[in-house]
C-alpha atoms as a printed R data frame, in Angstrom:
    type eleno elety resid chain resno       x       y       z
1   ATOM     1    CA   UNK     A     1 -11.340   6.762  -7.615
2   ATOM     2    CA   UNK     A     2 -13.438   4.423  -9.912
3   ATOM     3    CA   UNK     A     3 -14.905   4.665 -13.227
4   ATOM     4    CA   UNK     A     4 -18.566   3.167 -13.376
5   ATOM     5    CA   UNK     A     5 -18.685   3.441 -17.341
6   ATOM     6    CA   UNK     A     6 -15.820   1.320 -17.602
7   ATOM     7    CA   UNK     A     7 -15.912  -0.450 -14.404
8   ATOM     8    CA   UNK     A     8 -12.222   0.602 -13.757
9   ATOM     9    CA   UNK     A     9  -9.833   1.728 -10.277
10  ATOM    10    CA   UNK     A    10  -7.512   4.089 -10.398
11  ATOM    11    CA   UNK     A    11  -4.051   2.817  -8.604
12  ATOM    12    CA   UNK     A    12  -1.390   5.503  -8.181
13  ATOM    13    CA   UNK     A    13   1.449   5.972  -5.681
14  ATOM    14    CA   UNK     A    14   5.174   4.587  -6.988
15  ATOM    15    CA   UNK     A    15   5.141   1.600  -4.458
16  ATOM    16    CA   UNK     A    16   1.866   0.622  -5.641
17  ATOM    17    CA   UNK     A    17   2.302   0.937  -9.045
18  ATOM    18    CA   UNK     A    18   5.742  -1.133  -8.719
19  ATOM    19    CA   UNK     A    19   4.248  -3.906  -7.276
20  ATOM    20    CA   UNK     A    20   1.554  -4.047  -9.642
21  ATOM    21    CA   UNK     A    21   4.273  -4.365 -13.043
22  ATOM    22    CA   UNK     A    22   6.341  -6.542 -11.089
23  ATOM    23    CA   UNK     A    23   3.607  -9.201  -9.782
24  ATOM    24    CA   UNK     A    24   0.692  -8.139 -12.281
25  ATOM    25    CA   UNK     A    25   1.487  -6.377 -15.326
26  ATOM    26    CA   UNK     A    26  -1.656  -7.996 -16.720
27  ATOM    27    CA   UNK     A    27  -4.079  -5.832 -14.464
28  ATOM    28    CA   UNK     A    28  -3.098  -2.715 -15.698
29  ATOM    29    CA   UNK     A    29  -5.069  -1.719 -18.542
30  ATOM    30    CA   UNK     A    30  -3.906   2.514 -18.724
31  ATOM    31    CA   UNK     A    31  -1.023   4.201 -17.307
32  ATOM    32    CA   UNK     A    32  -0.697   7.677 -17.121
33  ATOM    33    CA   UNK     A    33   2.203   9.111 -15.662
34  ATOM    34    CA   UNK     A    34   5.113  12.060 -15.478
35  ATOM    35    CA   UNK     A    35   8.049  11.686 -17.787
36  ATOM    36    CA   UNK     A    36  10.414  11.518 -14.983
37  ATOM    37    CA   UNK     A    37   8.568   8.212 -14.016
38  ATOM    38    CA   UNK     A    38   9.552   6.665 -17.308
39  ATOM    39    CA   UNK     A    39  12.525   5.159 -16.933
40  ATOM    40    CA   UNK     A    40  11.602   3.539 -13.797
41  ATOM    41    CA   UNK     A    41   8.556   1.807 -16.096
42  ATOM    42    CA   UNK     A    42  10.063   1.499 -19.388
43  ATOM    43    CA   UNK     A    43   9.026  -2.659 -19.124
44  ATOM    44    CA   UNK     A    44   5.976  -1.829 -18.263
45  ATOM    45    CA   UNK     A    45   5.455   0.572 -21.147
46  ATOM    46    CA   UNK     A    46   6.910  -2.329 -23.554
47  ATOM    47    CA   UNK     A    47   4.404  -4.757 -21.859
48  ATOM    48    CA   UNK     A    48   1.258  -2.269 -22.422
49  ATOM    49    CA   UNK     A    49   2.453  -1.918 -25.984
50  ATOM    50    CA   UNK     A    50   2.763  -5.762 -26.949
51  ATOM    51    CA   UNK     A    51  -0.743  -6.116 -25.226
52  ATOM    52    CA   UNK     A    52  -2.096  -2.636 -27.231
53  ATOM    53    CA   UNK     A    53  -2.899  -0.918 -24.042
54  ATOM    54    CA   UNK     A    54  -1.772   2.702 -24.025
55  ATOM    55    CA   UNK     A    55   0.617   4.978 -21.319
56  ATOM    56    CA   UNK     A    56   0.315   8.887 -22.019
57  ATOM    57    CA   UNK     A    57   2.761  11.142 -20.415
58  ATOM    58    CA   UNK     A    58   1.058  13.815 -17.882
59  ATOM    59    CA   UNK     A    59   1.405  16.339 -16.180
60  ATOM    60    CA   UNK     A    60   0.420  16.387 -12.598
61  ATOM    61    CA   UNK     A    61  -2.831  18.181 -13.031
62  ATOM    62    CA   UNK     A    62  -3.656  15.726 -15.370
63  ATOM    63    CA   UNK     A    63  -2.742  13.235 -12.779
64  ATOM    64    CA   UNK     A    64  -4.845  14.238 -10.027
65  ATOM    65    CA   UNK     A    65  -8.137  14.663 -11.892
66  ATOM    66    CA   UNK     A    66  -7.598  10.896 -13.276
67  ATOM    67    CA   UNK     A    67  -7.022   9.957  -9.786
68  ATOM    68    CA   UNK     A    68  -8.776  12.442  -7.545
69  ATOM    69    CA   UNK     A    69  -6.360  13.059  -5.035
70  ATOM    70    CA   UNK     A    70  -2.998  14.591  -5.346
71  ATOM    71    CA   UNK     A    71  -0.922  12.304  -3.849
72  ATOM    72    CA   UNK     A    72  -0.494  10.411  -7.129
73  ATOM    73    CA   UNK     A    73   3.720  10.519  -6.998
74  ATOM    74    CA   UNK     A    74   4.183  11.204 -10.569
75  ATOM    75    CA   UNK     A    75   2.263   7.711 -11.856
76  ATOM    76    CA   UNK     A    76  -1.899   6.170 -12.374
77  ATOM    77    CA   UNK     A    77  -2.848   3.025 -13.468
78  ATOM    78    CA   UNK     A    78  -6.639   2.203 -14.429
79  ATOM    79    CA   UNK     A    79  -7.351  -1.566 -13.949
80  ATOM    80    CA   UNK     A    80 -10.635  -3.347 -14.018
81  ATOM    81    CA   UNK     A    81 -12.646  -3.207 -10.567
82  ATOM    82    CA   UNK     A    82 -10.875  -5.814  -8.612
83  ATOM    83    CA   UNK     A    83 -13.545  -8.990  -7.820
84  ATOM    84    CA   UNK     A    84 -13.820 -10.045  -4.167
85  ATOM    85    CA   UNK     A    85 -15.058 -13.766  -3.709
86  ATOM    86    CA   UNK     A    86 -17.052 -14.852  -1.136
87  ATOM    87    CA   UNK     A    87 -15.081 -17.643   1.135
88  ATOM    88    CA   UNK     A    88 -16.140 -21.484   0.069
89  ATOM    89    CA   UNK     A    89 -15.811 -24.246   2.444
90  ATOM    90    CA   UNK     A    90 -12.857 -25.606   1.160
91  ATOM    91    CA   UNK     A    91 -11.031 -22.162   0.916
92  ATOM    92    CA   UNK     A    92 -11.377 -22.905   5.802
93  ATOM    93    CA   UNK     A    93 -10.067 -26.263   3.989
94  ATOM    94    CA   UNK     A    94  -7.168 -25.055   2.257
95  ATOM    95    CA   UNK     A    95  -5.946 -22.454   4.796
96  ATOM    96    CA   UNK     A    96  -6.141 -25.104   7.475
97  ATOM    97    CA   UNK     A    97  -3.964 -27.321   5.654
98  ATOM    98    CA   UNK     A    98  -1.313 -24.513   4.834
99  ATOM    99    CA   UNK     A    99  -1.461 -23.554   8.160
100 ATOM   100    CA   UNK     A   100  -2.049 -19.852   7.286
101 ATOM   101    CA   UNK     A   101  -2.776 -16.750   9.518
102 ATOM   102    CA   UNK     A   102  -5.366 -14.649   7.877
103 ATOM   103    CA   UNK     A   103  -7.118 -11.629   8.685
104 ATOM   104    CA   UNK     A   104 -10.977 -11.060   9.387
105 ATOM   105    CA   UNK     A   105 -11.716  -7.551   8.903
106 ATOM   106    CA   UNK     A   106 -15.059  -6.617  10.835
107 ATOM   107    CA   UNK     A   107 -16.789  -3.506   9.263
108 ATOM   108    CA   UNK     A   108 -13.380  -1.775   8.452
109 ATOM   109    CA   UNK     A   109 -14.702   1.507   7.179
110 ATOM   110    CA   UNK     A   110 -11.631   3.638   6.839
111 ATOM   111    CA   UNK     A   111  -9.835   3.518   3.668
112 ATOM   112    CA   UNK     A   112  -6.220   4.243   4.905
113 ATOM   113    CA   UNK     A   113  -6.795   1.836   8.009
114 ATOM   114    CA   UNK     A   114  -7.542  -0.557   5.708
115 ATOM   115    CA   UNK     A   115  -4.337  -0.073   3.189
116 ATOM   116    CA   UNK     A   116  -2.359  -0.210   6.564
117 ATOM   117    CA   UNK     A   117  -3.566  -3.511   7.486
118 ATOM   118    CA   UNK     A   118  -2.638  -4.769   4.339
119 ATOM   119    CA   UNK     A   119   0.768  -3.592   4.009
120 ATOM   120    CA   UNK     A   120   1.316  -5.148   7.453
121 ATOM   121    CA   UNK     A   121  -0.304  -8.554   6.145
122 ATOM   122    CA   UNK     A   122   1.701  -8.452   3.260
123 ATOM   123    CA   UNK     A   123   5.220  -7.648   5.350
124 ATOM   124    CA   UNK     A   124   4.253 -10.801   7.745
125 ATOM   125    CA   UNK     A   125   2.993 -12.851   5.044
126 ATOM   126    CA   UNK     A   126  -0.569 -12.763   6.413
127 ATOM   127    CA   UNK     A   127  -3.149 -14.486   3.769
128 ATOM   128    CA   UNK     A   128  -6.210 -14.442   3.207
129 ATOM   129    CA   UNK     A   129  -7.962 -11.019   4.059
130 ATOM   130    CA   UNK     A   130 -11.746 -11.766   4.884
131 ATOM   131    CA   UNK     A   131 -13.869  -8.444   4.335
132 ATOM   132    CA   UNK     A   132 -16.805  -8.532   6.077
133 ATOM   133    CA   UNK     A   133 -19.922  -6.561   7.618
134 ATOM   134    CA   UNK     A   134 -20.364  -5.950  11.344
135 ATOM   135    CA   UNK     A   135 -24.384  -6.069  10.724
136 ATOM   136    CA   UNK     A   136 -25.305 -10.062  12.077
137 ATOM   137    CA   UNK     A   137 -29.130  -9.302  13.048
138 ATOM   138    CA   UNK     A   138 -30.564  -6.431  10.451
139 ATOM   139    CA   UNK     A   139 -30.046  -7.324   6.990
140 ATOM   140    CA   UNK     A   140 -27.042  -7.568   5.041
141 ATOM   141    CA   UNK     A   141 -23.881  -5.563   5.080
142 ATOM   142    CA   UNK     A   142 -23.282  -3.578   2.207
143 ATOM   143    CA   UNK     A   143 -20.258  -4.825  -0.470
144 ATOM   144    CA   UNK     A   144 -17.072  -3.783   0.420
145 ATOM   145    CA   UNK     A   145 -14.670  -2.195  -2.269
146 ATOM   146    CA   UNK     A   146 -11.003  -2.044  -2.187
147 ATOM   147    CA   UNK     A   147  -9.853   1.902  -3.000
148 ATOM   148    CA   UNK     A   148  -7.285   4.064  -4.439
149 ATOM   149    CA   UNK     A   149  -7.126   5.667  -1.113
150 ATOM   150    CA   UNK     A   150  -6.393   1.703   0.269
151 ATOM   151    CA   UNK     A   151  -4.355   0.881  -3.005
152 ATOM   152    CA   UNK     A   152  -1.624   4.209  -2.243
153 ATOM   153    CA   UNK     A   153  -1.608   3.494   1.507
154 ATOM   154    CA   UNK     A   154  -1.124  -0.216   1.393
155 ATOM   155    CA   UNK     A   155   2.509   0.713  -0.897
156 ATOM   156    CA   UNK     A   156   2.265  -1.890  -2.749
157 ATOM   157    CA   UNK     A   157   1.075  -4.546  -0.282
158 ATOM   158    CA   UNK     A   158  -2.306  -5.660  -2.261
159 ATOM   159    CA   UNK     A   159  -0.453  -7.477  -4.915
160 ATOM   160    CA   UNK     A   160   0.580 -10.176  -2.497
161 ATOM   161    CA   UNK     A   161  -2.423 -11.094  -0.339
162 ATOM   162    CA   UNK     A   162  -5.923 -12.596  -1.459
163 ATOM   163    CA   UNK     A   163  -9.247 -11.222  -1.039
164 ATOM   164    CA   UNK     A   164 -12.245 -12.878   0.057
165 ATOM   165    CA   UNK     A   165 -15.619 -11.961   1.387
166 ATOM   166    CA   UNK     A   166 -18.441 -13.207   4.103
167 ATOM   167    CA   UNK     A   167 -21.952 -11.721   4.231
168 ATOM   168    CA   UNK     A   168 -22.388 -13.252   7.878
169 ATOM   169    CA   UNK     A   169 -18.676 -13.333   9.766
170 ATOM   170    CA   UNK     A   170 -20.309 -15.038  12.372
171 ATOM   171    CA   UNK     A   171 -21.645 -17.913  10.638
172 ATOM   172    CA   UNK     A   172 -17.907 -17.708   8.852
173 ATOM   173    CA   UNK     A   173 -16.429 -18.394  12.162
174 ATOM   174    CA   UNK     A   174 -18.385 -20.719  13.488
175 ATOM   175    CA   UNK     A   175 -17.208 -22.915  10.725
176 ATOM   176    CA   UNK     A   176 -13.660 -21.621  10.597
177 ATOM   177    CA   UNK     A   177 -13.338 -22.515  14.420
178 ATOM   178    CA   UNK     A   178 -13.522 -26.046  14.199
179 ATOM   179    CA   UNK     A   179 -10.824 -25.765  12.149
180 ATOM   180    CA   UNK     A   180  -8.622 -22.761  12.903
181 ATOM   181    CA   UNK     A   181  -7.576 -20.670  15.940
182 ATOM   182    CA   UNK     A   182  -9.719 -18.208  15.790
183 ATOM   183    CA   UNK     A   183  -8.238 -14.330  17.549
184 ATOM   184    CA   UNK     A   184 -11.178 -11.933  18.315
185 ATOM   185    CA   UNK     A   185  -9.458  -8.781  19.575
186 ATOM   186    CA   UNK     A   186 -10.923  -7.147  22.420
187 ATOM   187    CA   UNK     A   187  -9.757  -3.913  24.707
188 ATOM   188    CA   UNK     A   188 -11.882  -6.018  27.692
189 ATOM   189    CA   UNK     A   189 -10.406  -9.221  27.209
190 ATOM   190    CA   UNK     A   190  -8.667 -11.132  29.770
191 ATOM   191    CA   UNK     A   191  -5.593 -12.460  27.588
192 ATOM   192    CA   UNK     A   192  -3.213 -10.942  26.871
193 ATOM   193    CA   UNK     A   193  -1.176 -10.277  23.549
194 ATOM   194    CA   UNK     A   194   2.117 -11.290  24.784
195 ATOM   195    CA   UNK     A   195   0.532 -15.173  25.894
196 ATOM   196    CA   UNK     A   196  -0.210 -16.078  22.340
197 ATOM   197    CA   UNK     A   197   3.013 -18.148  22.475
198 ATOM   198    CA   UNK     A   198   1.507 -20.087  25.321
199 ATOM   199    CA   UNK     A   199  -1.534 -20.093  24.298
200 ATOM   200    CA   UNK     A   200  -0.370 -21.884  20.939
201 ATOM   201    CA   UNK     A   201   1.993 -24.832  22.825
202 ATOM   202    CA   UNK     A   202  -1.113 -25.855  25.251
203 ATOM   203    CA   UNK     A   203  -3.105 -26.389  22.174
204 ATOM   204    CA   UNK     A   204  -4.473 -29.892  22.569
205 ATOM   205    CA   UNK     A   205  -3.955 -30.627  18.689
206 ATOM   206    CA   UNK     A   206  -1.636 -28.812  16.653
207 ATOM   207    CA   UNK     A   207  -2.611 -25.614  15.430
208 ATOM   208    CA   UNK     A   208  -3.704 -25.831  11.510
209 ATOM   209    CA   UNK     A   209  -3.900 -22.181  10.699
210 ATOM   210    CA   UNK     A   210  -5.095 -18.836  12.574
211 ATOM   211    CA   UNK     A   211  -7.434 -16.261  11.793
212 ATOM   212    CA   UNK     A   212  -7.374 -12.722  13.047
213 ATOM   213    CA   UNK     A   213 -10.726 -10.954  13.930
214 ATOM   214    CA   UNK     A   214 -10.234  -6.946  13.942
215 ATOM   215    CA   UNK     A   215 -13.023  -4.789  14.266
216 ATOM   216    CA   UNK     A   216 -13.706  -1.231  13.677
217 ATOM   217    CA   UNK     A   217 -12.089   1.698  15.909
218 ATOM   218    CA   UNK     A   218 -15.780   3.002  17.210
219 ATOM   219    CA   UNK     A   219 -17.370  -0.268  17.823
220 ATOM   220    CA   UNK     A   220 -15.185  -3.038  17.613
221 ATOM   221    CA   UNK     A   221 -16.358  -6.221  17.303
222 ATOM   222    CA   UNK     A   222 -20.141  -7.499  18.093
223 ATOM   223    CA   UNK     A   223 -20.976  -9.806  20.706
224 ATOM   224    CA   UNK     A   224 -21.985 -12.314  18.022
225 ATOM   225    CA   UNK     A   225 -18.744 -12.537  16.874
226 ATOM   226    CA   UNK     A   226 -17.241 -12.091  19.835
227 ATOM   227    CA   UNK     A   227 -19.153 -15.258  21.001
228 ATOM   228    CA   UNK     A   228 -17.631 -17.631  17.558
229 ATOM   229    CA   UNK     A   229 -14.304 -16.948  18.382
230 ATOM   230    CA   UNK     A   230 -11.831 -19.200  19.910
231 ATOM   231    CA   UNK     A   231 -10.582 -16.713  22.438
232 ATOM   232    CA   UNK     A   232 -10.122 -12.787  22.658
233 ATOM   233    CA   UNK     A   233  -7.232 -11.239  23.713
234 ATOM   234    CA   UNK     A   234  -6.068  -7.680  24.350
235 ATOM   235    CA   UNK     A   235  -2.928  -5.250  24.156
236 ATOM   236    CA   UNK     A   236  -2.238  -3.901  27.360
237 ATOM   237    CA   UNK     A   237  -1.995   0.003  27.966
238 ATOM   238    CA   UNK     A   238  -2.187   2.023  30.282
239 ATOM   239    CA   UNK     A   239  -6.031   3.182  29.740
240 ATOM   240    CA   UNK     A   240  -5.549   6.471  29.286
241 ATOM   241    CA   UNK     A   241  -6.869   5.725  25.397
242 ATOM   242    CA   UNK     A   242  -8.871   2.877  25.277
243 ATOM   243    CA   UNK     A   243  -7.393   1.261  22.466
244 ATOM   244    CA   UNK     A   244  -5.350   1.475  19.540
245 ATOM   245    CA   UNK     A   245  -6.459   1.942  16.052
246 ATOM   246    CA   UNK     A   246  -7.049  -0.725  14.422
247 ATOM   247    CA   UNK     A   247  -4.491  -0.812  11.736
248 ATOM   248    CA   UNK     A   248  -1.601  -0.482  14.851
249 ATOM   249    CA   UNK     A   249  -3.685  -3.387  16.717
250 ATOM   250    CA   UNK     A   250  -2.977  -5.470  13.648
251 ATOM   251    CA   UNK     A   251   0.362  -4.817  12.827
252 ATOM   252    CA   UNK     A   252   0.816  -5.696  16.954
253 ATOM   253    CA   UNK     A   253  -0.683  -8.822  16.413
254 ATOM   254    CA   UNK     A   254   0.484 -10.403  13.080
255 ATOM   255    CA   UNK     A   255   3.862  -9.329  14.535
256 ATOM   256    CA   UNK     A   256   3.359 -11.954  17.712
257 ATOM   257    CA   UNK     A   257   1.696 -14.346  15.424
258 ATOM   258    CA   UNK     A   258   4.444 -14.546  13.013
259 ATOM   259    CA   UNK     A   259   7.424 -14.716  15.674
260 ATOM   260    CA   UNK     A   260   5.336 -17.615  17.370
């Protein structure tokens, strides 16, 4: 839930809220939570104090109408509406010369398929994640958000990955694929997961960084971006469902990545 009058986000969930006081404290600018949460956040409640920011004990109706949904686990911190960036050349750059495997997130609609994703990229150290539109040919796509909804489900996993944006991801990719493998998944394609190790040792230069292209569960990804990747590659089942949802395609694939 956000505040428009003060341009704030409510976080709750425990493993949210702990990452947030252990990584940063600073963000949090209210905390509301149930006295049986307080010694668990007693240094956060100092920190808030030095800094003048207040923490009100509540009960857990109080809770869910701060945070709209019940699922709150005893504790709600307001911070200020997190700012996504849009991607700069030298961010393709920097990730090339880190050699980092990020995420491009095509049109991810769903709020708890997006927190999953990001606990994922967080447990296989998977930076940045690229929000983006699906629309290439009709305008532009509208602003993504991050959510409470994506806060709670990512448990904590949003503290330790950077955001970034692209109004066009295939113009993104275009650039990023001179520079970086590039993975467009695809239920069609004719690679498969389970050759990414190959795929990586044949490389003709040595591989700077990767990106990961997921698309959305109803229409995946468009044949513009499909067309600016390096290569698409599938997970293998046995076609009785098409495909997997996105946020267990991910996980799937950061997993292969990350053993590589």
């Amino acid at each position: 839930m956000r505040n428009r009058l003060t341009d704030e986000l409510a976080v709750c969930g425990l493993n949210a809220i702990r990452a947030l006081s252990d990584v940063h404290p600073e963000k949090i600018n209210r905390l509301f939570l149930r006295e049986e949460r307080l010694p668990l956040f007693t240094k956060l409640c100092k920190h808030l104090a030095g800094r003048k920011r207040p923490y009100k004990l509540c009960e857990d109706e109080e809770l869910e109408k701060i945070c709209k949904t019940p699922h709150h686990q005893g504790i709600v911190a307001m911070i200020y509406e997190p700012v996504i960036e849009a991607v700069m050349s030298e961010d393709i750059d920097n990730w090339a010369a880190e050699r980092k495997t990020g995420l491009l997130l095509c049109n991810i609609g769903n709020d708890h398929n997006l927190g999953a994703i990001v606990r994922s990229a967080a447990f296989f150290d998977a930076s940045p994640v690229i929000l983006a539109g699906q629309n290439t040919t009709e305008g532009e796509p509208e602003e993504k958000y991050l959510t409470t909804a994506a806060y709670r489900t990512a448990e904590g996993g949003m503290e330790h990955v950077e955001f970034r944006s692209v109004r066009r991801p295939d113009f993104f990719l275009r650039s990023a694929s001179r520079k970086l493998l590039t993975i467009g998944t695809d239920p069609r394609a004719r690679i498969r997961i389970r050759d990414i190790p190959k795929i990586i040792n044949d490389q003709e230069k040595p591989l700077t960084g990767t990106v990961l292209v997921i698309g959305n569960e109803e229409t995946g990804l468009s044949a513009e971006i499909k067309e600016q990747c390096s290569m698409l590659i599938r997970i293998p089942g046995t076609g009785v469902i098409e495909s997997l949802n996105a946020a267990q395609a991910a996980t799937l694939f950061l997993q292969e990545l990350y053993e590589r």
